[in-house]
PDB file of C-alpha atoms in Angstrom:
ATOM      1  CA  UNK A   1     117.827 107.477 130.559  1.00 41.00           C
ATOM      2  CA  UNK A   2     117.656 110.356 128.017  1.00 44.00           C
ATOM      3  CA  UNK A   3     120.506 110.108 125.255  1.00 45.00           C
ATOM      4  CA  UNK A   4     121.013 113.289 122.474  1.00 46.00           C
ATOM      5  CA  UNK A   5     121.735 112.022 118.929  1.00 47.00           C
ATOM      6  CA  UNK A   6     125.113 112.964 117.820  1.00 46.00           C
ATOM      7  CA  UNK A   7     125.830 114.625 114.938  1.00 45.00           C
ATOM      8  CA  UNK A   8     122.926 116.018 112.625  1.00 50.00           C
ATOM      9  CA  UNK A   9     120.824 116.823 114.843  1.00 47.00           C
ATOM     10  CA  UNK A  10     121.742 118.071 118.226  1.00 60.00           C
ATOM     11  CA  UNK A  11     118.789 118.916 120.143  1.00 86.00           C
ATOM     12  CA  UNK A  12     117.048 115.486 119.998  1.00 92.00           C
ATOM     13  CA  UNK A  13     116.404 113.615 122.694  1.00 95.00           C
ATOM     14  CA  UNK A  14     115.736 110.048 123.105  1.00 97.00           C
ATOM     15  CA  UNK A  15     114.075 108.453 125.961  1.00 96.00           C
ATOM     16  CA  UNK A  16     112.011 106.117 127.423  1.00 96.00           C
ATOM     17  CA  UNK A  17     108.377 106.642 126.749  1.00 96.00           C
ATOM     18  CA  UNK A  18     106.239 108.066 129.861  1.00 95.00           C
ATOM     19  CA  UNK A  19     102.186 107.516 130.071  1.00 94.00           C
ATOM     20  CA  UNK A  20     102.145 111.247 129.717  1.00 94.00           C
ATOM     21  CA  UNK A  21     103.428 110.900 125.653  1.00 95.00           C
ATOM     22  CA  UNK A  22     100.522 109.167 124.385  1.00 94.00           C
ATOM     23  CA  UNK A  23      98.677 112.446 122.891  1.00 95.00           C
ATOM     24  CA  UNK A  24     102.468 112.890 121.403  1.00 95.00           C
ATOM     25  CA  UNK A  25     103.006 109.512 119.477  1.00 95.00           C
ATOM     26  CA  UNK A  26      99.172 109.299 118.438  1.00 95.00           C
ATOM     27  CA  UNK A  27      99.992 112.385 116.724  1.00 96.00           C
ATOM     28  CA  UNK A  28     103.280 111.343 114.713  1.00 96.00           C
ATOM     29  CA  UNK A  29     101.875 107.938 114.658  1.00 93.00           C
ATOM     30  CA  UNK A  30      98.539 110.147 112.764  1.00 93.00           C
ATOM     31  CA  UNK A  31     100.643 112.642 110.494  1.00 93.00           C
ATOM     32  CA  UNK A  32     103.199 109.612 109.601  1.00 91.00           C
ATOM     33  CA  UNK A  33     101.625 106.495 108.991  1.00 87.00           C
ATOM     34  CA  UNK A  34      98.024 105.348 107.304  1.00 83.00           C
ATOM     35  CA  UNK A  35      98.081 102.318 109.805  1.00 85.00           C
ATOM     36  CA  UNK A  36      96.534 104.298 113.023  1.00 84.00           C
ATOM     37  CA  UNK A  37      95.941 102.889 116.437  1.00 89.00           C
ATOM     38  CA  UNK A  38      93.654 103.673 119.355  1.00 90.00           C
ATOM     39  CA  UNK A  39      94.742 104.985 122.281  1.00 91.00           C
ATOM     40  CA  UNK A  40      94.430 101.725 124.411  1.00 92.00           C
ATOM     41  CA  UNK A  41      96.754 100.204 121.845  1.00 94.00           C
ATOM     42  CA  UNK A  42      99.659 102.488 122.916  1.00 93.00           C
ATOM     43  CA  UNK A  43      98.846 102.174 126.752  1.00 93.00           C
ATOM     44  CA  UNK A  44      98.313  98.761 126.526  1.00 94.00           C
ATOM     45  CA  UNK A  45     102.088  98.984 125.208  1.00 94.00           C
ATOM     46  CA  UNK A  46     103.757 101.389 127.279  1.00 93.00           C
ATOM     47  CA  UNK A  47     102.684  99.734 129.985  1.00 94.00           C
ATOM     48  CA  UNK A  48     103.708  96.471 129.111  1.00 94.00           C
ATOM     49  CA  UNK A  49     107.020  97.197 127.537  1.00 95.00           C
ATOM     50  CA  UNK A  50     108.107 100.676 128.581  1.00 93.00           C
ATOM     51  CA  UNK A  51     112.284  99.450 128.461  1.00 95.00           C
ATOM     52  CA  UNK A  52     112.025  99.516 124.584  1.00 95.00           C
ATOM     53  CA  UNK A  53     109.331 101.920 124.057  1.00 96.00           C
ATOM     54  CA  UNK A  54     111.239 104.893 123.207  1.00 97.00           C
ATOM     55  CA  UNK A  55     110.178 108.316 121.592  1.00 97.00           C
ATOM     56  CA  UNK A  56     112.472 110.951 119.921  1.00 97.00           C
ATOM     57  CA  UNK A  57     111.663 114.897 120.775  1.00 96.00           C
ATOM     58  CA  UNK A  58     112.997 117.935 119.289  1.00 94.00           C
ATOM     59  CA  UNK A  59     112.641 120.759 121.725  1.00 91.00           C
ATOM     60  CA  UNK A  60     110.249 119.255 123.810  1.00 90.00           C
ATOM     61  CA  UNK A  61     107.950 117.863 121.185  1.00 95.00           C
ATOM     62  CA  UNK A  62     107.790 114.476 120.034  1.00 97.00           C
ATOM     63  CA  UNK A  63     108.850 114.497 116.464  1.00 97.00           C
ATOM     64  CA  UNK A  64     109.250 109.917 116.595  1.00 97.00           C
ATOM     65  CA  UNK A  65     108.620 106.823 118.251  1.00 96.00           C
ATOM     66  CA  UNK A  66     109.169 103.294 118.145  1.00 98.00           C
ATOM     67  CA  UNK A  67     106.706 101.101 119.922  1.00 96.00           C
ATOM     68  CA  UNK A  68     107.342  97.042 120.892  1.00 96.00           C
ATOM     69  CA  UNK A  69     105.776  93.656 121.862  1.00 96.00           C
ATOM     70  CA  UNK A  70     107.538  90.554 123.481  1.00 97.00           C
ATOM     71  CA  UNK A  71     106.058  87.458 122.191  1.00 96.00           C
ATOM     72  CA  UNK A  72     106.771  83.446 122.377  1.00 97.00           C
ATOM     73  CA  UNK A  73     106.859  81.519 118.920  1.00 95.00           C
ATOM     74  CA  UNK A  74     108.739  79.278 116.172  1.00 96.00           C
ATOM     75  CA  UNK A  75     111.720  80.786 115.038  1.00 95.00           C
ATOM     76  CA  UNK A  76     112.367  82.602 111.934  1.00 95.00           C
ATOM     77  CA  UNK A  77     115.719  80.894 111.652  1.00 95.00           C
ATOM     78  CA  UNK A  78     115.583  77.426 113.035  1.00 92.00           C
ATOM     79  CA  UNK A  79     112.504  75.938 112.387  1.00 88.00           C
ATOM     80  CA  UNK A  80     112.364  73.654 115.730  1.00 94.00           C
ATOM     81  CA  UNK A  81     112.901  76.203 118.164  1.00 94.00           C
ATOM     82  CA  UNK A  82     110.238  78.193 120.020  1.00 96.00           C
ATOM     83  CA  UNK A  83     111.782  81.297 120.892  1.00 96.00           C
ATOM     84  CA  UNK A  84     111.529  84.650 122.480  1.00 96.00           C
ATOM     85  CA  UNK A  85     110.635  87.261 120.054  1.00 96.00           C
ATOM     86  CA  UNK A  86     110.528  91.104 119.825  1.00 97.00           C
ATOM     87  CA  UNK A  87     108.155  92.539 117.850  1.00 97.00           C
ATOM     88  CA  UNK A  88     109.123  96.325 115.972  1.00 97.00           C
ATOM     89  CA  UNK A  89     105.157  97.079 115.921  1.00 96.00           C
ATOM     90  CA  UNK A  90     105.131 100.398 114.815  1.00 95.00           C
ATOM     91  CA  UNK A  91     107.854 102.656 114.169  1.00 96.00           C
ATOM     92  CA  UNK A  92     107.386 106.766 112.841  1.00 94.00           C
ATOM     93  CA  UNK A  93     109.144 109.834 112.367  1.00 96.00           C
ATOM     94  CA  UNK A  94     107.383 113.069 111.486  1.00 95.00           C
ATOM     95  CA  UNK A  95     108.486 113.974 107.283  1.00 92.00           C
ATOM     96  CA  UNK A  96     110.284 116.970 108.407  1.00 92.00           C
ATOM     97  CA  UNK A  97     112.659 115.288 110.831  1.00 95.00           C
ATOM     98  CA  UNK A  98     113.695 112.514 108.404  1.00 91.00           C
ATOM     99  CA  UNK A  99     117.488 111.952 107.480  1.00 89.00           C
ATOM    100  CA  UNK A 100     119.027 113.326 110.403  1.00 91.00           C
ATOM    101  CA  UNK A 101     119.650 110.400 112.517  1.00 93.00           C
ATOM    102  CA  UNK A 102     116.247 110.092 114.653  1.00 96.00           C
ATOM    103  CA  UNK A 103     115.287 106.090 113.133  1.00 95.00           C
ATOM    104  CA  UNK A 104     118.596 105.133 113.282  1.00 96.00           C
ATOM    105  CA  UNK A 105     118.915 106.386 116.821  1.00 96.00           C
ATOM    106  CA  UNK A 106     115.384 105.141 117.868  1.00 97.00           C
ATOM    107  CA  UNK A 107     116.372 101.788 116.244  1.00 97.00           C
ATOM    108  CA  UNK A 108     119.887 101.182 117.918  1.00 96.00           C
ATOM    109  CA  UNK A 109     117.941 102.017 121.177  1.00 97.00           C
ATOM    110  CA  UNK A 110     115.068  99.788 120.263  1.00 97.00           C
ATOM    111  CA  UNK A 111     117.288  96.982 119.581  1.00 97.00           C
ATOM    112  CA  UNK A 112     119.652  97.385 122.610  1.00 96.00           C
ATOM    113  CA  UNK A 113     116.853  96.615 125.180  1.00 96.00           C
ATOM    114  CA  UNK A 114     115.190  94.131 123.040  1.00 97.00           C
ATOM    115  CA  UNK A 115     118.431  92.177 123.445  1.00 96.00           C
ATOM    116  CA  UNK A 116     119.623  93.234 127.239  1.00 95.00           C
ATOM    117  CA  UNK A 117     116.674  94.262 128.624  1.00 96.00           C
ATOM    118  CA  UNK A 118     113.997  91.877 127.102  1.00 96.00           C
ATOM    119  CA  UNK A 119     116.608  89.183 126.598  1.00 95.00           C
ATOM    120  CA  UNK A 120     115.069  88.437 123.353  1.00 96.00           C
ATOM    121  CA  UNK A 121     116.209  85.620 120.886  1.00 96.00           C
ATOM    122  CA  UNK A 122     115.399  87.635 117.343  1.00 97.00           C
ATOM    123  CA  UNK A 123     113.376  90.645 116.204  1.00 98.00           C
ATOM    124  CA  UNK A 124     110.909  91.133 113.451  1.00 97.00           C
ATOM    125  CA  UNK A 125     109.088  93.416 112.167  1.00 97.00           C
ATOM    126  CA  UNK A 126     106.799  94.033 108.720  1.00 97.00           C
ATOM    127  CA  UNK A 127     107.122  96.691 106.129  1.00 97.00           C
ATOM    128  CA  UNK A 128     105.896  98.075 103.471  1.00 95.00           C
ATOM    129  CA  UNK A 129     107.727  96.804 100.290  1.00 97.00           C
ATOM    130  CA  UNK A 130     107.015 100.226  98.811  1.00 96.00           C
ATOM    131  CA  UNK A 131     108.915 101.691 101.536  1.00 94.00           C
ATOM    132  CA  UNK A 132     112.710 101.535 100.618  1.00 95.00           C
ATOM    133  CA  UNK A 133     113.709 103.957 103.112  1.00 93.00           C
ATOM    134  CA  UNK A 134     113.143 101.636 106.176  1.00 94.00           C
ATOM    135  CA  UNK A 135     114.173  98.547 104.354  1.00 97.00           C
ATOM    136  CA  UNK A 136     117.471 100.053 104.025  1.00 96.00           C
ATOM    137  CA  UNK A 137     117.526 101.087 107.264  1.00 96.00           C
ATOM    138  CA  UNK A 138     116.176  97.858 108.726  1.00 97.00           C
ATOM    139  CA  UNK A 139     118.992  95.482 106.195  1.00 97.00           C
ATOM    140  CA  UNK A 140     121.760  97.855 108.053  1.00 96.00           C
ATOM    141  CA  UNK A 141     120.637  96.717 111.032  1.00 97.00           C
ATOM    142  CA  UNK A 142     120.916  93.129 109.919  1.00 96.00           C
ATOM    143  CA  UNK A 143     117.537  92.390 109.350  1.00 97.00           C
ATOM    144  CA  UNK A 144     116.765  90.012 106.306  1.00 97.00           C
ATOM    145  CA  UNK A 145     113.401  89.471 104.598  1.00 98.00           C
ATOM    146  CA  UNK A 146     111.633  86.543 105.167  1.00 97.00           C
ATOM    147  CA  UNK A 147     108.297  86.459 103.405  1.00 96.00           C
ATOM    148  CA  UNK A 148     106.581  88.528 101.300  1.00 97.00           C
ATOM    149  CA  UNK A 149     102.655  88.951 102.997  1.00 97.00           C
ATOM    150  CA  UNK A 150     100.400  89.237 100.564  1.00 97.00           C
ATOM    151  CA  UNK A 151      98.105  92.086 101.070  1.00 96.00           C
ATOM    152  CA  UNK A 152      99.219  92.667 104.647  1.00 94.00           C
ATOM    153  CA  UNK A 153      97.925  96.932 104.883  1.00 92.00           C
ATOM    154  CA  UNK A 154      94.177  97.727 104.727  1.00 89.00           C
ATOM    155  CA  UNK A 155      95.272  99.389 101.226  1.00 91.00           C
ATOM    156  CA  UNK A 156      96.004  96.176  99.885  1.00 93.00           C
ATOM    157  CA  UNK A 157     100.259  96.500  99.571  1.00 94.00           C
ATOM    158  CA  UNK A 158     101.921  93.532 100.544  1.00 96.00           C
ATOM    159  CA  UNK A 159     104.539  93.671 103.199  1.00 96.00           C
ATOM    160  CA  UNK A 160     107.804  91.945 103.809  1.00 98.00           C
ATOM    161  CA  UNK A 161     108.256  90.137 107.039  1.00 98.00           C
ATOM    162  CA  UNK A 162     111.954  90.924 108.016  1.00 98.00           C
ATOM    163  CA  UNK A 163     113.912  89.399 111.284  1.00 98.00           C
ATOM    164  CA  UNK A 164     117.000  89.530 112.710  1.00 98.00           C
ATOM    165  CA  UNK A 165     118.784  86.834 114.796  1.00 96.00           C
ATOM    166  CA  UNK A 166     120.347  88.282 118.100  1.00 93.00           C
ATOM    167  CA  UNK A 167     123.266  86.882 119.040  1.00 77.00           C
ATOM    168  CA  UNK A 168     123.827  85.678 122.782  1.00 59.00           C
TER     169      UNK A 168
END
């Protein structure tokens, strides 16, 4: 299902990711973040979770992306429960497309088949603690930080460990 994004920007479309993108979100995932993946990486996850894989294009060209994993594991809430878990892996959208809706967009969609799709129990994701930008964008979302990680990126930056509790 493609959606526009209303408002600021009205000639981006998001979708579902296709097999055919990966040359597309290798290159924002290249230009817009120094954590890069091989290509296996992203087949391995569009082919495994193409329902909440979702890139943004402007015109045809894929300006964002946000890629997940489903995983099993304790809680970030409730220490005694083993839960079902999405995981916000990677997340990008080229500098020049910024502040006009795409993450938020990307996000909402992200977070909609996470929960009906996916029928997972909470999200989480990690992030820079540098990067302000997404934690205010992930905290309207309802995601709280849990941990700092100490040294998390190959640079040596820590990372907070934020998560969000779906409800049922």
């Amino acid at each position: 299902m493609e959606l526009a994004v209303k408002g600021k920007e009205s000639n981006v479309v998001i979708r579902n990711v296709r097999p055919s993108d990966i040359n597309g979100v290798m290159r924002v995932n290249r230009a817009a973040l120094p954590e890069n993946y091989p290509a296996y990486f992203f087949e391995d996850h569009i082919r495994n979770y193409p329902e909440a894989f979702f890139v943004a294009e402007v015109d045809g060209q894929i300006v964002g992306y946000i890629m997940p994993r489903v995983e099993w594991g304790m809680s970030f809430f409730d220490p005694k429960a083993y839960v079902k878990k999405g995981h916000l892996v990677s997340f990008a959208v080229l500098a020049g497309y910024r502040r006009r809706g795409i993450g938020t967009a990307l996000l909402s969609r992200f977070m909609d088949a996470m929960k009906n799709v996916y029928e997972v129990n909470e999200v989480y994701l990690e992030v820079r603690v540098s990067n302000l930008d997404a934690i205010r964008l992930y905290e309207r979302f309802g995601f709280l930080k849990m941990k700092v990680l100490k040294y998390y990126y190959a640079d040596g930056e820590d990372a907070y460990l934020m998560a969000v509790k779906l409800s049922s």
